[in-house]
mmCIF file of C-alpha atoms in Angstrom:
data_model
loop_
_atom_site.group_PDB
_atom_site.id
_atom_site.type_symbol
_atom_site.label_atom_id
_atom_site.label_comp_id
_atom_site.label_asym_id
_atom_site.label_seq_id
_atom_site.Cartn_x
_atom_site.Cartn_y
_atom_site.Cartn_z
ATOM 1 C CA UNK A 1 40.353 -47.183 -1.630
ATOM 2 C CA UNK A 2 41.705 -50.506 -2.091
ATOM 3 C CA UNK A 3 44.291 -50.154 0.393
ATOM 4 C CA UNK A 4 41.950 -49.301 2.740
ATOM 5 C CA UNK A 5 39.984 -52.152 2.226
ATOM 6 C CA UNK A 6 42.746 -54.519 2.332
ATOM 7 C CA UNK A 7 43.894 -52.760 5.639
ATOM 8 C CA UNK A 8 40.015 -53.285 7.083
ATOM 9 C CA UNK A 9 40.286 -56.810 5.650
ATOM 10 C CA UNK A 10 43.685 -57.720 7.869
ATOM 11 C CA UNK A 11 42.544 -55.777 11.049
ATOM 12 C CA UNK A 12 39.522 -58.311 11.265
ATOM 13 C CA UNK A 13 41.741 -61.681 10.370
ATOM 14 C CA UNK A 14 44.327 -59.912 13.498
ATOM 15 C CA UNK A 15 41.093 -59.150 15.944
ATOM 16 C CA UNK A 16 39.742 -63.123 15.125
ATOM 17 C CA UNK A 17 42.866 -64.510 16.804
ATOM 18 C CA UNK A 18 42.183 -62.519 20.118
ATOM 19 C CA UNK A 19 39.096 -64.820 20.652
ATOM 20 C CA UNK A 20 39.191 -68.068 22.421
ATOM 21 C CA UNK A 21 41.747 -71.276 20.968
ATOM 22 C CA UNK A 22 43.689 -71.417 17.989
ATOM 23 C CA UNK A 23 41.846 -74.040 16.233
ATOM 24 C CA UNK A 24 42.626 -73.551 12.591
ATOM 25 C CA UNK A 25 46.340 -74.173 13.903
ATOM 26 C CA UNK A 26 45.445 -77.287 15.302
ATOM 27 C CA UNK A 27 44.173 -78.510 11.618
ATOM 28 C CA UNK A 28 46.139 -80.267 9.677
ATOM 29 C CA UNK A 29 45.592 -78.999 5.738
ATOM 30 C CA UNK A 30 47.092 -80.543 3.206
ATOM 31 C CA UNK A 31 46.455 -79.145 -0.175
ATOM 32 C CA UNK A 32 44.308 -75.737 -1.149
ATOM 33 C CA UNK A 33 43.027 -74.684 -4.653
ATOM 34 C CA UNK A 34 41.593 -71.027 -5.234
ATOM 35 C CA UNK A 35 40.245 -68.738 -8.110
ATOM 36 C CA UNK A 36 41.537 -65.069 -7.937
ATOM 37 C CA UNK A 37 39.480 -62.651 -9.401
ATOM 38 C CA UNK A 38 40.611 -59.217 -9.657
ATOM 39 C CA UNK A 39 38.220 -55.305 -10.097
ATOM 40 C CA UNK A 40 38.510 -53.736 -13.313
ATOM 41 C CA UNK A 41 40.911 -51.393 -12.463
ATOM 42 C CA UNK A 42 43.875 -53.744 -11.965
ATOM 43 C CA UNK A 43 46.155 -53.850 -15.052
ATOM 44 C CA UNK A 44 48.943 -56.250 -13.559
ATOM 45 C CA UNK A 45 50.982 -57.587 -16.213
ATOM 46 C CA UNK A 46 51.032 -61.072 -13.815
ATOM 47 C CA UNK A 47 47.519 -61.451 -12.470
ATOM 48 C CA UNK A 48 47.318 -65.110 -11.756
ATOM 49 C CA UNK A 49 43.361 -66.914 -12.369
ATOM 50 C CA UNK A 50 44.720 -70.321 -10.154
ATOM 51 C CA UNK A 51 46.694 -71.118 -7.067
ATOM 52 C CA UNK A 52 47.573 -74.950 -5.704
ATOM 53 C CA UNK A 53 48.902 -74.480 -2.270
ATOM 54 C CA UNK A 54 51.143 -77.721 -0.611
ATOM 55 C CA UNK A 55 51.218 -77.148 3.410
ATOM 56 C CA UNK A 56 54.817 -78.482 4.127
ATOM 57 C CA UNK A 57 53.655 -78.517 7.397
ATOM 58 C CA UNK A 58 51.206 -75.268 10.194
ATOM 59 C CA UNK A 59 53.578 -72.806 9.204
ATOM 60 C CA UNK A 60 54.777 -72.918 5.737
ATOM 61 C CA UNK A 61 53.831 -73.964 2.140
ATOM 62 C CA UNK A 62 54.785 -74.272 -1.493
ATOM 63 C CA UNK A 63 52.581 -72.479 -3.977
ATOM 64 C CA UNK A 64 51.935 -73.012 -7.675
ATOM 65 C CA UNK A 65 50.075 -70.507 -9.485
ATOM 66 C CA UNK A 66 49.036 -69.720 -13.108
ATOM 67 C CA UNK A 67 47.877 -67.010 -15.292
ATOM 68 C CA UNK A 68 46.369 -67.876 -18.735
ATOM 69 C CA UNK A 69 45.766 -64.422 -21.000
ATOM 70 C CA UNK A 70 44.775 -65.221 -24.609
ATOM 71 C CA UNK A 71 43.194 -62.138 -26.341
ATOM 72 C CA UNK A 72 41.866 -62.303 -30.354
ATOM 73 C CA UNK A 73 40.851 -59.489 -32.345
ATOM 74 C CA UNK A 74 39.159 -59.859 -35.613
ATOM 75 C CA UNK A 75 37.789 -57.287 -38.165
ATOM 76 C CA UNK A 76 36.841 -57.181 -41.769
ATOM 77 C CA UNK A 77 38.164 -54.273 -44.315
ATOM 78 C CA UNK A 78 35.410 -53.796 -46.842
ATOM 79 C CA UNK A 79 36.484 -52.458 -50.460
ATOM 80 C CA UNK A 80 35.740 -49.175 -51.451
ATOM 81 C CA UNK A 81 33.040 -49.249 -54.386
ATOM 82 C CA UNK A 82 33.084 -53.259 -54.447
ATOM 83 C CA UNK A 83 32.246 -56.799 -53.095
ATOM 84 C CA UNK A 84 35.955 -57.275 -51.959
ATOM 85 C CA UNK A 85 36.443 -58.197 -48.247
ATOM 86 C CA UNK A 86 40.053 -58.559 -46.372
ATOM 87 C CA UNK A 87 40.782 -59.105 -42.558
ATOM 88 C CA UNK A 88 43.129 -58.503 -39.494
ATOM 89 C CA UNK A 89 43.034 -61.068 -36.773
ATOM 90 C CA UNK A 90 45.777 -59.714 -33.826
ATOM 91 C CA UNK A 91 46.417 -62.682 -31.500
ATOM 92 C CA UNK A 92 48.397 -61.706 -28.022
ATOM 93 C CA UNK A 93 48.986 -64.723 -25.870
ATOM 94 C CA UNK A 94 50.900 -65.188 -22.617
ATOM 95 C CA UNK A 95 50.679 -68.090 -20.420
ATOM 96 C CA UNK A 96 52.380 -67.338 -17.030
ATOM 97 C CA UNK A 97 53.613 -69.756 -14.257
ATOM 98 C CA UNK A 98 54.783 -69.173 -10.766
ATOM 99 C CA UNK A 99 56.548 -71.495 -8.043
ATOM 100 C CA UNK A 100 56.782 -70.025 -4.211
ATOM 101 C CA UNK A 101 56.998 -70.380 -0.779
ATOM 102 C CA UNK A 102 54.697 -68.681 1.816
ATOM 103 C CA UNK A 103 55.566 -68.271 5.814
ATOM 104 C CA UNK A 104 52.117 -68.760 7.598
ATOM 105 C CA UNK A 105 50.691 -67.730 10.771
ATOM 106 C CA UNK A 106 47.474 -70.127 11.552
ATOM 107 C CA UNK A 107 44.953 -68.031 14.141
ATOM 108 C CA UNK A 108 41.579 -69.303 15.299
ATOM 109 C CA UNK A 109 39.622 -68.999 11.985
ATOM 110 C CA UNK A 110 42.076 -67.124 9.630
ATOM 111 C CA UNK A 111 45.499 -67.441 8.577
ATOM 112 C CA UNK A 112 48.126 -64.797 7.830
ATOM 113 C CA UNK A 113 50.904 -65.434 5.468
ATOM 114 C CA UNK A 114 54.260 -63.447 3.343
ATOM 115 C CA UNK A 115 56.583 -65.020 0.658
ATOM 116 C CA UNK A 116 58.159 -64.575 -2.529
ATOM 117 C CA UNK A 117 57.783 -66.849 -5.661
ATOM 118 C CA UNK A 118 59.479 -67.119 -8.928
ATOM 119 C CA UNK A 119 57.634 -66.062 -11.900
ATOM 120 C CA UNK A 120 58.346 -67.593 -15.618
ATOM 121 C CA UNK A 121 55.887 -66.747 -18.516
ATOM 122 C CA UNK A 122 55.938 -67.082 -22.658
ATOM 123 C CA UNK A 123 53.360 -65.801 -24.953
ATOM 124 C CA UNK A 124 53.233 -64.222 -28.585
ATOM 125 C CA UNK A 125 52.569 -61.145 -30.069
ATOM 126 C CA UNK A 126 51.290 -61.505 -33.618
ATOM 127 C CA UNK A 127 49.224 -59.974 -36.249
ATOM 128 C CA UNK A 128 47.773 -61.646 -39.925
ATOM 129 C CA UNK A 129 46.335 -59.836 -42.791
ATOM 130 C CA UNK A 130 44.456 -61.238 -45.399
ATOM 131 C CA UNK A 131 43.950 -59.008 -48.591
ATOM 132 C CA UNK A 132 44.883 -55.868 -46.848
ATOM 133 C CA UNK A 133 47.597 -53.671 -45.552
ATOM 134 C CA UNK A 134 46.008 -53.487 -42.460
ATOM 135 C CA UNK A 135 44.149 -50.660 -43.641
ATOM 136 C CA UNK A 136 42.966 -50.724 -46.469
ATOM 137 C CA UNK A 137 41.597 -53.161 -48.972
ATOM 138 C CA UNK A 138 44.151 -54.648 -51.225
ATOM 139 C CA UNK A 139 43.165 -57.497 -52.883
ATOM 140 C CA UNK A 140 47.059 -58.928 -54.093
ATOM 141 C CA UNK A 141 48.073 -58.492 -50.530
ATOM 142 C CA UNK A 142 48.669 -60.648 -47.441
ATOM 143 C CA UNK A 143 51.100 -60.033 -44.771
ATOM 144 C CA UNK A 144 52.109 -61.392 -41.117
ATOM 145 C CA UNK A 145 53.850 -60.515 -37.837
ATOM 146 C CA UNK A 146 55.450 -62.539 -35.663
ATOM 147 C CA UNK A 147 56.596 -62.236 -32.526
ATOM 148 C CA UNK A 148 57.573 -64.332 -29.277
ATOM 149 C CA UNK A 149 57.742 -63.215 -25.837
ATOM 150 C CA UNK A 150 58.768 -64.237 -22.628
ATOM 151 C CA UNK A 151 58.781 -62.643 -18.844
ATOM 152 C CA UNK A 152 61.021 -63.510 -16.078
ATOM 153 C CA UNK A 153 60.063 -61.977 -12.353
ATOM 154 C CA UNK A 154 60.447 -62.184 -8.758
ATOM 155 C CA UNK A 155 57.957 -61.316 -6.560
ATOM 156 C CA UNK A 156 57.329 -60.369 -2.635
ATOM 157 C CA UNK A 157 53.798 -61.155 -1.371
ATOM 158 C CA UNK A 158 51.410 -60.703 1.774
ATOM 159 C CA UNK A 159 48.195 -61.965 2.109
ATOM 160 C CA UNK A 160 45.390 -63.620 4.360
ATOM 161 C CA UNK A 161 42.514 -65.380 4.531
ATOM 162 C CA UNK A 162 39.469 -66.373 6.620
ATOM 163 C CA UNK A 163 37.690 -69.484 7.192
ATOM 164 C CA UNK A 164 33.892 -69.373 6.832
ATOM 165 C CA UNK A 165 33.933 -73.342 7.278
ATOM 166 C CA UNK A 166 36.853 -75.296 8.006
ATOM 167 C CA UNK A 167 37.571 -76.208 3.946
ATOM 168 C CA UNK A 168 36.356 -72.836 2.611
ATOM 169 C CA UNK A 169 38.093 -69.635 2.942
ATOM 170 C CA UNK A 170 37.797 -66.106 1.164
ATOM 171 C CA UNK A 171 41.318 -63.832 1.252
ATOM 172 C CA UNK A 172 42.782 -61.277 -0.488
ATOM 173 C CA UNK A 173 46.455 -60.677 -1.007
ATOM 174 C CA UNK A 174 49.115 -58.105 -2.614
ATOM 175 C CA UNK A 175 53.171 -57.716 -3.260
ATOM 176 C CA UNK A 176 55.776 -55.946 -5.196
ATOM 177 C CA UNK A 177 56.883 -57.237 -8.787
ATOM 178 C CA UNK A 178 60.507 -57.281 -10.177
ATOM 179 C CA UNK A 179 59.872 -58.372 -14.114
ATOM 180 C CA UNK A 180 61.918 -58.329 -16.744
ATOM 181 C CA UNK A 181 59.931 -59.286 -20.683
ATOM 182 C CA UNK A 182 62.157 -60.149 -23.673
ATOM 183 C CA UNK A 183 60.306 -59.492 -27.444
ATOM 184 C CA UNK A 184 62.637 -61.986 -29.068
ATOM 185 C CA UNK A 185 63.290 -61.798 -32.721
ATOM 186 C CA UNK A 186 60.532 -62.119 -35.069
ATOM 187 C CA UNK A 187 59.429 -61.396 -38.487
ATOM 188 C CA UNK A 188 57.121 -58.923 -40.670
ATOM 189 C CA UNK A 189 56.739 -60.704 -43.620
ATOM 190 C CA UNK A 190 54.530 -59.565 -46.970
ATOM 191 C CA UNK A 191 52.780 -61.918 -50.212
ATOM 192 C CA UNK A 192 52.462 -59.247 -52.770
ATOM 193 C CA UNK A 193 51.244 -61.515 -55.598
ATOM 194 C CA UNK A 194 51.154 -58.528 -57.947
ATOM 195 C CA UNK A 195 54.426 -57.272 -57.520
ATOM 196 C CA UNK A 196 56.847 -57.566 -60.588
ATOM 197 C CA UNK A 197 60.178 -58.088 -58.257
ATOM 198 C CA UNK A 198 59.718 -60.305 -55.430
ATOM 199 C CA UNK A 199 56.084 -61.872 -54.056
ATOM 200 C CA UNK A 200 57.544 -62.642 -50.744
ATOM 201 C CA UNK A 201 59.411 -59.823 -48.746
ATOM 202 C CA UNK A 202 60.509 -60.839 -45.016
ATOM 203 C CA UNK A 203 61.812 -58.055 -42.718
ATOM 204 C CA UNK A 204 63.610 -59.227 -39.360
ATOM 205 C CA UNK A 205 62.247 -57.786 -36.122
ATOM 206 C CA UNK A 206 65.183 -57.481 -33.561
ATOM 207 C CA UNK A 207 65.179 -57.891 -29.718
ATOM 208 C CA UNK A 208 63.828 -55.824 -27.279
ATOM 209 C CA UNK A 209 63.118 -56.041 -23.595
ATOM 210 C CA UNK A 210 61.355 -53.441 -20.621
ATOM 211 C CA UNK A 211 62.306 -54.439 -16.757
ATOM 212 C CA UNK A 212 60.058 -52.428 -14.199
ATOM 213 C CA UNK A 213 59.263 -52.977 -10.364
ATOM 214 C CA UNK A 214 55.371 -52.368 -9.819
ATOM 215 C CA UNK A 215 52.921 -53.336 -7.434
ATOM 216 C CA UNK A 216 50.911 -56.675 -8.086
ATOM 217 C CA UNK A 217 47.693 -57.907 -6.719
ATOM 218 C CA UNK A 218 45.790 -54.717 -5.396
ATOM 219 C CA UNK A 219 41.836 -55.417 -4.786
ATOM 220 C CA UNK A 220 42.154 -59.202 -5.391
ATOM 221 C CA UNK A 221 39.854 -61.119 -4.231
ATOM 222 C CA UNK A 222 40.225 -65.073 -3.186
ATOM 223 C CA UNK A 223 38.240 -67.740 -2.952
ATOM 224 C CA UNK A 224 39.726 -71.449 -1.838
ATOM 225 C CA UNK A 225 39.003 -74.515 -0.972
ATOM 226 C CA UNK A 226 40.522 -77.226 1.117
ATOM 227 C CA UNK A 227 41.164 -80.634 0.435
ATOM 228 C CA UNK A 228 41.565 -82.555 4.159
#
């Protein structure tokens, strides 16, 4: 469904430059900013919320976007038979960046564009407990898990827009995604205050990494504006 409507979405931007002149080509735009919002059912590991947009000059551009994810979970354990409470906060982070080029083609009130950009992101993966063992209540017993991560990706793009004024434009846009994310070392570490040994155990987590080539963008929706 979204691939038809993306399709529907380009044939009208391709029948709009059949009409009378070019005049989006004959404007000079400088500088762009847009929200991207994206349907439920996209689970893109690189979704971006911003884009800045430099016109070089009517036919190409840098592009800067960036993807902010911060997700928090909290929940209380409860003792059994008691007034004890302990908690689990999970914290998963990852704050993405990209820097590209797009290849435009201005018609008379939309725009038609392909690329590739560079994508760099870091983030963390951790988890705290506070009198628990994350699943029960244990009063002596805290623990923590740490863990950074970081993404590397290239990406291939297509997209296009239309002009409902001259400094306001809705578009859409979708590619293919060549990532590669590194869990770097990190650390499971446990405060047993009742145990008769050692209080403070620390386990090393080692390395791991996942490389996969997906699509990116499908049923994204943008909405820009034009600084001229």
């Amino acid at each position: 469904i979204l691939l038809i409507v993306m399709g529907t979405f380009f044939l009208i931007i391709y029948n709009n430059s059949l009409f009378a002149q070019d005049s989006l080509a004959k404007t000079k735009k400088i500088i762009s900013a847009e929200g991207q919002i994206y349907p439920s059912s996209n689970t893109d590991i690189y979704s971006p919320n911003i884009k800045f947009r430099l016109n070089l000059n009517n036919s190409s551009a840098l592009r800067i976007n960036v993807d902010v994810n911060r997700e928090a979970d909290y929940k209380e354990i409860l003792e059994l038979g008691g007034d004890g409470v302990g908690s689990v906060e999970k914290i998963n982070s990852m704050y993405q960046f990209s820097l590209g080029y797009e290849k435009q083609r201005r018609l008379k009130k939309s725009l038609v564009y392909s690329g590739f950009e560079g994508v760099l992101g870091i983030g963390k993966n951790d988890e705290y407990g506070s009198r628990t063992d994350s699943i029960s209540f244990v009063s002596a017993l805290n623990y923590n898990y740490k863990r950074p991560v970081q993404n590397f990706g290239l990406r291939v793009f297509f997209g296009g827009e239309y002009y409902v004024k001259s400094n306001i434009y809705i578009g859409t846009e979708f590619g293919f995604l060549i990532s590669k994310t590194t869990y770097k070392n990190g650390t499971y570490q446990v405060l047993n205050e009742a145990s008769v040994t050692s209080a403070d155990v620390t386990e090393n987590i080692p390395k791991t990494s996942r490389s996969e080539m997906l699509f990116s963008g499908l049923g994204v929706i943008r909405v820009g504006f034009v600084f001229k």
